[in-house]
CSV table of C-alpha atoms in Angstrom, one decimal:
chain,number,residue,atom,x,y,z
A,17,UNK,CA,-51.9,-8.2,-19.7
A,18,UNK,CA,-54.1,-5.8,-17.0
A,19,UNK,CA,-52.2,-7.5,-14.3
A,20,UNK,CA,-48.8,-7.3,-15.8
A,21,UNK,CA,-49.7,-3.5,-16.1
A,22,UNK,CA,-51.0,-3.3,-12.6
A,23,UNK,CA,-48.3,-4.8,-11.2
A,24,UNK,CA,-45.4,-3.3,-12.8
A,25,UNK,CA,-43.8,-0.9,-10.9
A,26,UNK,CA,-43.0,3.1,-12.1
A,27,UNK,CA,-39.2,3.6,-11.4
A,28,UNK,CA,-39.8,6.8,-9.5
A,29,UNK,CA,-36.7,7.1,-8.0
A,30,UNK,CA,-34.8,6.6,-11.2
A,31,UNK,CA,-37.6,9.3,-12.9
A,32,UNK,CA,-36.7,11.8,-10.5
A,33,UNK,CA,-33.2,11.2,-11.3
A,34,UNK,CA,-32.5,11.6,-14.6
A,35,UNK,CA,-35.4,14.3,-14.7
A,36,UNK,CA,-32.5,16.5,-14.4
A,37,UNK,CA,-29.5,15.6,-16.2
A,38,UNK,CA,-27.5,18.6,-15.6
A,39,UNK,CA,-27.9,18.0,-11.9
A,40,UNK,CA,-27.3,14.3,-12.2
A,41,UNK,CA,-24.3,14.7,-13.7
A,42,UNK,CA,-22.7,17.1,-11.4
A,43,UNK,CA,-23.8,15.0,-8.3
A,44,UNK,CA,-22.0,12.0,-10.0
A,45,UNK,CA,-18.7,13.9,-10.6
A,46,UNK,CA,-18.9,15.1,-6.5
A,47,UNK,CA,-19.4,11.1,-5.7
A,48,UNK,CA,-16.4,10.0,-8.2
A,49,UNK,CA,-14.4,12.9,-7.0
A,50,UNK,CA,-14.6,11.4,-3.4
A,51,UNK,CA,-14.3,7.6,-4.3
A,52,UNK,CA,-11.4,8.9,-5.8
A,53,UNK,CA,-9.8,10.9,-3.2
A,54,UNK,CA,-10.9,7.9,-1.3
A,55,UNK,CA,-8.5,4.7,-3.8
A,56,UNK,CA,-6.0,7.6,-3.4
A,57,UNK,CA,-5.9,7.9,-0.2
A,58,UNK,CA,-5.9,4.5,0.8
A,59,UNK,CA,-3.4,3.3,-2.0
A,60,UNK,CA,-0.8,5.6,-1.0
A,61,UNK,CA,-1.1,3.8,3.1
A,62,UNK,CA,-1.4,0.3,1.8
A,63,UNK,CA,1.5,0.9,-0.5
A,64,UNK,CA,3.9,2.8,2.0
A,65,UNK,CA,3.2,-0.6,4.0
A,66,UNK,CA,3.7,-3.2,1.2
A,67,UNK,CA,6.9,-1.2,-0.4
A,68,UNK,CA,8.2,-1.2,3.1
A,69,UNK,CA,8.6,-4.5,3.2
A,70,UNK,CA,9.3,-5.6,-0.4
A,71,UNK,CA,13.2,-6.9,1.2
A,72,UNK,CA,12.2,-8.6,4.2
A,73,UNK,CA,9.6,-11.0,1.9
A,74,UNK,CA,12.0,-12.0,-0.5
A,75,UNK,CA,14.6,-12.9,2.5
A,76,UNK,CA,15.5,-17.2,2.8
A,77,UNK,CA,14.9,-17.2,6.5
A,78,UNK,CA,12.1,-19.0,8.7
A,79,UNK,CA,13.2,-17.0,11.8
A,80,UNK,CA,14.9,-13.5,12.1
A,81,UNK,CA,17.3,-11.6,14.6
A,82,UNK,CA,17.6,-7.8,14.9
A,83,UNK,CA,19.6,-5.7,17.5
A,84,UNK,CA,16.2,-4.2,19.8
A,85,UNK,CA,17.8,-1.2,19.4
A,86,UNK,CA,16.8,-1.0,15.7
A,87,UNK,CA,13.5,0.9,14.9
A,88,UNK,CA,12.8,0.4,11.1
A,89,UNK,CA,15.0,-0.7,8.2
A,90,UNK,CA,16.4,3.1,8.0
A,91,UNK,CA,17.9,3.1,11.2
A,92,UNK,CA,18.9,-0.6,11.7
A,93,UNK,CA,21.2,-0.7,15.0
A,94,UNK,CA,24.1,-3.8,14.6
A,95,UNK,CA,24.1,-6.9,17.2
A,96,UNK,CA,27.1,-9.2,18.0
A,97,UNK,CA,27.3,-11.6,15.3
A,98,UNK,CA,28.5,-14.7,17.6
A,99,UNK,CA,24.8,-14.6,18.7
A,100,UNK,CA,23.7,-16.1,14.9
A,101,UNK,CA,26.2,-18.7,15.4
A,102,UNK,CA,24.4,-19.5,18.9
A,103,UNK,CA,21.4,-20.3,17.1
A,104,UNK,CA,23.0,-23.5,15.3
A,105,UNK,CA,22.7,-24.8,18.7
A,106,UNK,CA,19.1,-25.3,18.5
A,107,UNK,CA,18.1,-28.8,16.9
A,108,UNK,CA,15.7,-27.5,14.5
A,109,UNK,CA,18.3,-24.2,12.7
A,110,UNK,CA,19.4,-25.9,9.6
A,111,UNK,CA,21.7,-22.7,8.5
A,112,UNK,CA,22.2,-19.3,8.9
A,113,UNK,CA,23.1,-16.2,6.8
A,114,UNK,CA,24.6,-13.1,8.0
A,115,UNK,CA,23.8,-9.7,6.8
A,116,UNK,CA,25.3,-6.2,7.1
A,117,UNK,CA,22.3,-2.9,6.3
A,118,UNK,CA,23.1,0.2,6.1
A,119,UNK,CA,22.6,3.8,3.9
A,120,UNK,CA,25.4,4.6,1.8
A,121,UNK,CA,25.9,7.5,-0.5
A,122,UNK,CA,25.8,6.8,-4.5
A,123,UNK,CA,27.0,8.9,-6.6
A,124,UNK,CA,25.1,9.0,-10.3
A,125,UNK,CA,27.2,8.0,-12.8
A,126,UNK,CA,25.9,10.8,-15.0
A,127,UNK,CA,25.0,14.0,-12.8
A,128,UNK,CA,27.7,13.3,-10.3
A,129,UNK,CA,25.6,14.2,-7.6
A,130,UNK,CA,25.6,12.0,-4.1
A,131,UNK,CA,22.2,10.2,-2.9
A,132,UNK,CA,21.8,7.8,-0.3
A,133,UNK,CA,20.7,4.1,-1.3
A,134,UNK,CA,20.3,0.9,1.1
A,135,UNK,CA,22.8,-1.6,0.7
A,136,UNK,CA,22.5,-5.0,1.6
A,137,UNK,CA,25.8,-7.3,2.6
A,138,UNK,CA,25.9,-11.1,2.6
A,139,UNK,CA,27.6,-14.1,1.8
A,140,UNK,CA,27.1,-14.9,-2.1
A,141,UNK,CA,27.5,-18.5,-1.6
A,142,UNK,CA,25.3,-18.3,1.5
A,143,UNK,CA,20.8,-18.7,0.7
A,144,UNK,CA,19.8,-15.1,0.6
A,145,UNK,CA,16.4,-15.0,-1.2
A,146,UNK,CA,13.5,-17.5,-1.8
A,147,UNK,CA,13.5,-16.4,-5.7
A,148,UNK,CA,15.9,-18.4,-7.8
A,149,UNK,CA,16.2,-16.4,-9.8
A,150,UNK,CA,17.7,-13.8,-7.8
A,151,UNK,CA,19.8,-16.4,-5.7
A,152,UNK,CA,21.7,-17.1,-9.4
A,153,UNK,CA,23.2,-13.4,-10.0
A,154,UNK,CA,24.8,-13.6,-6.4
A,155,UNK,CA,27.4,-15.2,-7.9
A,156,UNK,CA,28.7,-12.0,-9.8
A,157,UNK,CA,29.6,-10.8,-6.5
A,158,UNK,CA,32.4,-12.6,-5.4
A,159,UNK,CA,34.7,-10.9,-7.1
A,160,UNK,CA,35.2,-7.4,-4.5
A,161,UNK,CA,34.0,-4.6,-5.8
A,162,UNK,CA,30.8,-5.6,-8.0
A,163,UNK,CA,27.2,-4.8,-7.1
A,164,UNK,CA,23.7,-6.1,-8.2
A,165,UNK,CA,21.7,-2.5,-8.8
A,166,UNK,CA,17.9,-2.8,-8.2
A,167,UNK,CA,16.6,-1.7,-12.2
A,168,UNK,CA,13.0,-0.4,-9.5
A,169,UNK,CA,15.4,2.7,-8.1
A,170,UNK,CA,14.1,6.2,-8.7
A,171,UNK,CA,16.0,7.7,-11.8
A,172,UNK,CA,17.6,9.9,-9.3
A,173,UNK,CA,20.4,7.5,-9.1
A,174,UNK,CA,21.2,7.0,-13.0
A,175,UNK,CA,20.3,5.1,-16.0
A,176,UNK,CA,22.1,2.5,-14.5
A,177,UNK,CA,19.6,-0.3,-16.0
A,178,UNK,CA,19.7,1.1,-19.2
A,179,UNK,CA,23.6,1.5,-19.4
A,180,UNK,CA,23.4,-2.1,-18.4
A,181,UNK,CA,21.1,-3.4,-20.5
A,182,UNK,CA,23.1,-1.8,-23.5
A,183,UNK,CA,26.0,-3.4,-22.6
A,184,UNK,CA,28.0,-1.0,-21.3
A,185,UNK,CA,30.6,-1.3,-18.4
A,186,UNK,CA,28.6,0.6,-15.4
A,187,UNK,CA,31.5,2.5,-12.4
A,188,UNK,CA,29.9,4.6,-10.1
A,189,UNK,CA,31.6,5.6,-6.6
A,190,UNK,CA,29.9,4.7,-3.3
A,191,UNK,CA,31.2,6.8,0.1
A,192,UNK,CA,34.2,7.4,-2.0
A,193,UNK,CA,35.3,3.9,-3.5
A,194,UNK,CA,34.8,2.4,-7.2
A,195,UNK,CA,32.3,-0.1,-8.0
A,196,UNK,CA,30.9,-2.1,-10.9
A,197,UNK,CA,27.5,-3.1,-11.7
A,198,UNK,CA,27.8,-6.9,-12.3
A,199,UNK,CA,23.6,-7.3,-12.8
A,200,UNK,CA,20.5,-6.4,-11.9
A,201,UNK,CA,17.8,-7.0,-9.7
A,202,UNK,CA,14.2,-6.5,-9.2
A,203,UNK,CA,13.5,-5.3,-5.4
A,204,UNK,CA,11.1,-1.9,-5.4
A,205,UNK,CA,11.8,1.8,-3.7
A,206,UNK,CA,9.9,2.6,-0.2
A,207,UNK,CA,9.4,5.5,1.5
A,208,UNK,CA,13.0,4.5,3.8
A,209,UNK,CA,15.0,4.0,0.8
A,210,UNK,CA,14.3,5.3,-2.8
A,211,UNK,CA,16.8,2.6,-4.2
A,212,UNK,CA,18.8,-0.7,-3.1
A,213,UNK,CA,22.0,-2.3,-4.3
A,214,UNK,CA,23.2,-6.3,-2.8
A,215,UNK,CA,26.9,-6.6,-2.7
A,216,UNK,CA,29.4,-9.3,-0.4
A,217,UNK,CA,30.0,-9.0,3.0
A,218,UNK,CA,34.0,-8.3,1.9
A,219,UNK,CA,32.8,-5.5,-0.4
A,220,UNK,CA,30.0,-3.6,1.8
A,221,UNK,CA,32.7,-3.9,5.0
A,222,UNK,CA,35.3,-1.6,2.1
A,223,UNK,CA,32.5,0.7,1.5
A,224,UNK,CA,31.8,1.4,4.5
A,225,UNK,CA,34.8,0.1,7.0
A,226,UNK,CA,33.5,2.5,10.2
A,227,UNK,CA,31.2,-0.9,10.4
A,228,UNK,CA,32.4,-3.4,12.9
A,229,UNK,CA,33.2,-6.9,10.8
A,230,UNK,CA,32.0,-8.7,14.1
A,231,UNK,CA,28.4,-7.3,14.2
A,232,UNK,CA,25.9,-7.6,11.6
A,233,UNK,CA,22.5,-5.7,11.5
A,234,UNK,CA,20.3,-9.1,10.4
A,235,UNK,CA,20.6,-12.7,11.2
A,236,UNK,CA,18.9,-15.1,9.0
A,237,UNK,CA,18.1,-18.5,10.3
A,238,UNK,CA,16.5,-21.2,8.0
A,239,UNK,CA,14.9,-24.0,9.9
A,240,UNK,CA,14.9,-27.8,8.8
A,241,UNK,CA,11.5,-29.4,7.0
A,242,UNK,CA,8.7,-29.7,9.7
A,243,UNK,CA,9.7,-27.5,12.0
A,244,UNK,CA,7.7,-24.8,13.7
A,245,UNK,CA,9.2,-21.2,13.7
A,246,UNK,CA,7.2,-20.5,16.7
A,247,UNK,CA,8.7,-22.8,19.2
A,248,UNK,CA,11.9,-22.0,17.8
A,249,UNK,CA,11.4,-18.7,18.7
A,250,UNK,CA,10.6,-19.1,22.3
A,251,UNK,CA,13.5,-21.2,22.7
A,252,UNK,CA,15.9,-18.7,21.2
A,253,UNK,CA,14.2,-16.1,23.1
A,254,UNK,CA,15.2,-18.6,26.5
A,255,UNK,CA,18.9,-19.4,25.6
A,256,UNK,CA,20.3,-16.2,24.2
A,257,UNK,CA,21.5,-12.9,25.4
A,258,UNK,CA,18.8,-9.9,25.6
A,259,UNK,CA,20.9,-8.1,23.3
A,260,UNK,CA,19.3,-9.8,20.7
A,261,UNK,CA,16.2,-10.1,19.4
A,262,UNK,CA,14.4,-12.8,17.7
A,263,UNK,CA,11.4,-12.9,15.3
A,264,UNK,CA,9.4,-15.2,13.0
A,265,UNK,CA,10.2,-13.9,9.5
A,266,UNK,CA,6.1,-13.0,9.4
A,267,UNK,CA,7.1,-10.8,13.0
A,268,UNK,CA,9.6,-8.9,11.2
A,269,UNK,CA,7.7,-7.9,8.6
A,270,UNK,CA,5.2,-6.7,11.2
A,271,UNK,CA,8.2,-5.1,12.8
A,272,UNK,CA,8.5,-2.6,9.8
A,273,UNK,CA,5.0,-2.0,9.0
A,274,UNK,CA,4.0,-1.0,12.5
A,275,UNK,CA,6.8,1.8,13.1
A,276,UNK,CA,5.7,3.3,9.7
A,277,UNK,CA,2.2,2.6,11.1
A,278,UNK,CA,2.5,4.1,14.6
A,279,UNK,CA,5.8,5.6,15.0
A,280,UNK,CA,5.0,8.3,11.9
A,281,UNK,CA,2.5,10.6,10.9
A,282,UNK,CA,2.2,9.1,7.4
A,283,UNK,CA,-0.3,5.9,8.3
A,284,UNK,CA,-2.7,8.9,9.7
A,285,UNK,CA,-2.4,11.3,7.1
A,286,UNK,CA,-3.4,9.1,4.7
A,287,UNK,CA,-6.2,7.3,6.6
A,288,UNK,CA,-7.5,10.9,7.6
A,289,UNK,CA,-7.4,12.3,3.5
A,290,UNK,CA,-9.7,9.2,3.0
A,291,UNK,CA,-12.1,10.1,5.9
A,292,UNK,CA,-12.3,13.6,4.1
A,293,UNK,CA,-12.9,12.0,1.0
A,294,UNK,CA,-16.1,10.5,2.7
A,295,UNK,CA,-17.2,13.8,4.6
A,296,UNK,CA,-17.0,15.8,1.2
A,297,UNK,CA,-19.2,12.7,-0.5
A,298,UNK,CA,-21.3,13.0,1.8
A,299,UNK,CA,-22.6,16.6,1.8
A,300,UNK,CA,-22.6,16.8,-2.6
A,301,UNK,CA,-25.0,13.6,-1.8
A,302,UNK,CA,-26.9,15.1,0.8
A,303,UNK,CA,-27.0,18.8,-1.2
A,304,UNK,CA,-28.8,16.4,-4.1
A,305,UNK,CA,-30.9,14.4,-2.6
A,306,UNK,CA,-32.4,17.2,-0.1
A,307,UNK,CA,-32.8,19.8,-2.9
A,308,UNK,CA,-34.5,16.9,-5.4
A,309,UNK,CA,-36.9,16.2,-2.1
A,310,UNK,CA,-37.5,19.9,-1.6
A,311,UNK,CA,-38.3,20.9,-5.2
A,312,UNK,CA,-41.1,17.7,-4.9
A,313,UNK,CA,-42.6,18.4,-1.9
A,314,UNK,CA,-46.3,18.9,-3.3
A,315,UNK,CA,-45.5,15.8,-5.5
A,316,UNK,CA,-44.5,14.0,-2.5
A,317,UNK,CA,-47.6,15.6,0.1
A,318,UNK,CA,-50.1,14.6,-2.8
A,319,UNK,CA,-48.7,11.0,-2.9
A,320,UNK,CA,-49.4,10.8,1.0
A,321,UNK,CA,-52.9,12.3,1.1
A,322,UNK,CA,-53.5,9.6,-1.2
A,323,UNK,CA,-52.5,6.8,0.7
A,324,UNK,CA,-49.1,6.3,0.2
A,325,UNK,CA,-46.9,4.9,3.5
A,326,UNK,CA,-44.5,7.1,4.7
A,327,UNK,CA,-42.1,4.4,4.5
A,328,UNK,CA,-43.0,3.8,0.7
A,329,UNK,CA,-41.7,6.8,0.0
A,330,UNK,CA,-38.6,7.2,2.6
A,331,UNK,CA,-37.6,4.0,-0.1
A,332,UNK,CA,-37.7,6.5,-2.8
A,333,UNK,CA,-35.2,9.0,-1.4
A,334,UNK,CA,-33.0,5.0,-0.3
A,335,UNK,CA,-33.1,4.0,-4.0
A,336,UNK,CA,-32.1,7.1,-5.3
A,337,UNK,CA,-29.1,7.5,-3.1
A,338,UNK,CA,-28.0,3.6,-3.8
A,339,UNK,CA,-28.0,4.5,-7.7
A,340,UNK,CA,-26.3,7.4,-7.5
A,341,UNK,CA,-23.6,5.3,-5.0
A,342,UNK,CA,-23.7,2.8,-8.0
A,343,UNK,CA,-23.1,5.2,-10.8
A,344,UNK,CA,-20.8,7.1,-9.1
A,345,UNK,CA,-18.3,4.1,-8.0
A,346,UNK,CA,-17.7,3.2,-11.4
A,347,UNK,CA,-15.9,6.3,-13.1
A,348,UNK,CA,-13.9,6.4,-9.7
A,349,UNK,CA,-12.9,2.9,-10.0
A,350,UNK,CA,-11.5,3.5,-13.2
A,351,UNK,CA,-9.8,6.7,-12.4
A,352,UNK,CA,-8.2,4.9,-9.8
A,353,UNK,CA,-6.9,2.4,-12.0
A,354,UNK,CA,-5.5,4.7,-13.9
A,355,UNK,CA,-4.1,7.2,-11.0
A,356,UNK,CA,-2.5,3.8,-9.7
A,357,UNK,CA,-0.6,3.2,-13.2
A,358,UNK,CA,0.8,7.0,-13.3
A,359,UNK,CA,2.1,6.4,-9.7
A,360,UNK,CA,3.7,3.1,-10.0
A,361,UNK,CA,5.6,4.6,-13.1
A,362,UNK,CA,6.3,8.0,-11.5
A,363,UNK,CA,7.3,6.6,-7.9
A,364,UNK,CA,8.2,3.0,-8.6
A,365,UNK,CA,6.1,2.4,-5.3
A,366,UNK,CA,4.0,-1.2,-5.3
A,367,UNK,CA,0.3,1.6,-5.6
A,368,UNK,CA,-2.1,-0.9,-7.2
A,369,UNK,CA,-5.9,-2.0,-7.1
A,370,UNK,CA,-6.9,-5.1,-5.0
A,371,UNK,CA,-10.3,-6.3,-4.5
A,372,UNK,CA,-10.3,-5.5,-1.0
A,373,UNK,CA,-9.3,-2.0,-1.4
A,374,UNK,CA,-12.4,-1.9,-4.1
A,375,UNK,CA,-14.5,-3.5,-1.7
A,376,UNK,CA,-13.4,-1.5,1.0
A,377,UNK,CA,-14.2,1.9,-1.1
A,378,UNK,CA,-17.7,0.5,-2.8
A,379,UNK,CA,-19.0,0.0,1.0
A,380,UNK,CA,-17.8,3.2,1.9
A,381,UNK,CA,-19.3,4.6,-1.1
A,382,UNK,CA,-22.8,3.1,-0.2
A,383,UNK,CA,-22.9,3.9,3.1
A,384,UNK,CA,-22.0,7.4,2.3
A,385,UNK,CA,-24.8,7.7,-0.1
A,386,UNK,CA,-27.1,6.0,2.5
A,387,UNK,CA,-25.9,8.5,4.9
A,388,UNK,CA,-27.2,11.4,2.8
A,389,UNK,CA,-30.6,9.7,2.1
A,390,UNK,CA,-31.3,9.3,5.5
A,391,UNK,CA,-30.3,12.9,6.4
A,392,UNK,CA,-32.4,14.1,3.4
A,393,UNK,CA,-35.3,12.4,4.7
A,394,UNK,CA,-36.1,14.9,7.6
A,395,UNK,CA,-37.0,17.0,4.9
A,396,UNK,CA,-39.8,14.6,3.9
A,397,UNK,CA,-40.8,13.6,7.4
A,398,UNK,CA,-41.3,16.8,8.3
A,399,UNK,CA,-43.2,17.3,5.2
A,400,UNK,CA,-47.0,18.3,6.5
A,401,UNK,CA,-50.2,18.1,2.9
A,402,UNK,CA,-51.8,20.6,4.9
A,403,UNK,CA,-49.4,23.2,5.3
A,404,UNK,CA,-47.9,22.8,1.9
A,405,UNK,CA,-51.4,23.1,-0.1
């Protein structure tokens, strides 16, 4: 029983923690504060990316043209449509799909007032998504004049889903002409486009008949069993016209996430609200920690003169500065959960928690906790028994 007391350990740095619970509790707040400035922050970016390309995933395709005029899915520039037909050529293309994209203006239903939404054109009986479940309802379009209305649109455009779902007959007017909604669909808003509507090619080239019928904006090409996009693409790239581009289906998602990325200011913003997030962690840790080392300066001096490493007690100041990192990463974690739920039902934008995001924020967390210990810790190097007694 002597050497279980002789060994066991006094949690000093936990002592000189809680000591002061006031003091503890506002550090923790500062540190949650940050972590959650920090989920925010990052949640926003990784969600602008992932809502940007909520379409282009869903798409049937293996390979993907775009004019290489176009610069993002707002501002998609049309290509000769001849050139999709060109890629049947190539051994390995077992079909192809056409499609027309473009902003139109919808009117709502029930404020009359006109907002833009992106509609998508295509073949009904052609493969347009990889869900079957949305490849079904494109049937209800065949008939010219019917729509499928994406239920995720911001309430901007109309209860449309709800009118739906209640069985009533839903007429709107798009750029002037009458359509019906013949179903819905399950897409998701971006920061391009805060709704979407699918519709034939016959019907999007009567809403919107300034549109060339001989140039479409996105070529889908599907590619037989075995076959491997990337040659594909190389070969394509060789045989057809440079007013054309071609892209594996993975490229054009990359496409759209890097002009959001590096062609706008809202990739940055976000990434530098985070980094501010960390500086402001970063000095309520380093206030604590260097006014708990000041105020136990003669504890800390006595401790040396008796013996006690230097480094013994630089761990002190570490283990302090890990718990607090600790303690303050849960309450933001769960704020952020929460923050993340209010957004998704406020914005309809994809904002959710992932475990790398959480990861990404816990490390970030720690290091700025061990940043402040370290910084706190010239207070105790320069600490000197002599002068303080």
């Amino acid at each position: 029983m002597n050497r279980f007391w002789r060994g066991r350990r006094i949690p000093l740095s936990w002592l000189l923690l809680t000591r002061q619970p006031v003091r503890l509790l506002v550090a923790l707040a500062g540190i949650s504060f940050a972590g959650i400035l920090m989920f925010m922050q990052l949640g926003f970016r990784d969600g602008l990316f992932d809502a940007s390309v909520t379409a282009h995933r869903l798409f049937d395709a293996d390979v993907v043209l775009i004019s290489p005029r176009s610069a993002s899915s707002v501002s998609m520039e049309a290509f000769p449509r001849r050139r999709l037909v060109q890629t049947l050529a190539d051994p390995d293309v077992d079909g192809v799909t056409p499609v027309h994209w473009g902003l139109m203006l919808w009117r709502n239903p029930e404020t009359r007032r006109n907002r833009s939404i992106l509609a998508l054109g295509f073949n009904p009986d052609d493969p347009f998504f990889v869900d079957p479940s949305l490849a079904e309802k494109t049937d209800a379009l065949k008939q010219k004049g019917r729509i499928l209305f994406d239920q995720l649109s911001r309430p901007e455009f109309g209860p449309i889903a709800d009118w739906y779902r209640d069985g009533r007959v839903v007429e709107t007017e798009i750029a002037g002409n009458r359509v019906r909604v013949a179903g819905l669909v399950s897409l998701g808003t971006s920061f391009g486009a805060d709704g979407n509507l699918l519709t034939s090619t016959e019907t999007f080239l009567d809403l919107m008949p300034q549109k060339p019928p001989g140039a479409i904006e996105v070529g889908l090409v599907r590619l037989k069993p075995g076959a491997d996009p990337e040659q594909v693409v190389s070969r394509l790239r060789q045989r057809l016209p440079k007013d054309v581009s071609v892209l594996t289906k993975q490229g054009f998602i990359d496409f759209e996430q890097n002009y959001w990325k590096s062609s706008t200011s809202i990739g940055f913003i976000f990434t530098l609200g985070a980094a501010m997030g960390f500086v402001v962690g970063c000095v309520i840790v380093y206030q604590v920690l260097y006014t708990d080392v000041s105020d136990h300066l003669p504890e800390y001096a006595t401790l040396m003169a008796m013996g006690y490493r230097l480094s013994h007690l630089l761990g002190v100041v570490v283990r302090e500065g890990f718990y607090l990192a600790v303690m303050g990463y849960v309450p933001a974690y769960m704020a952020g959960q929460g923050l993340y739920w209010f957004v998704r039902d406020a914005t309809k934008l994809p904002v959710g928690m992932d475990l790398s995001r959480a990861l990404t924020v816990l490390v970030m967390i720690l290091v700025m906790c061990m940043l402040s210990s370290f910084l706190a810790m010239r207070r105790l190097i320069d600490a000197d028994p002599a002068e303080i007694f």
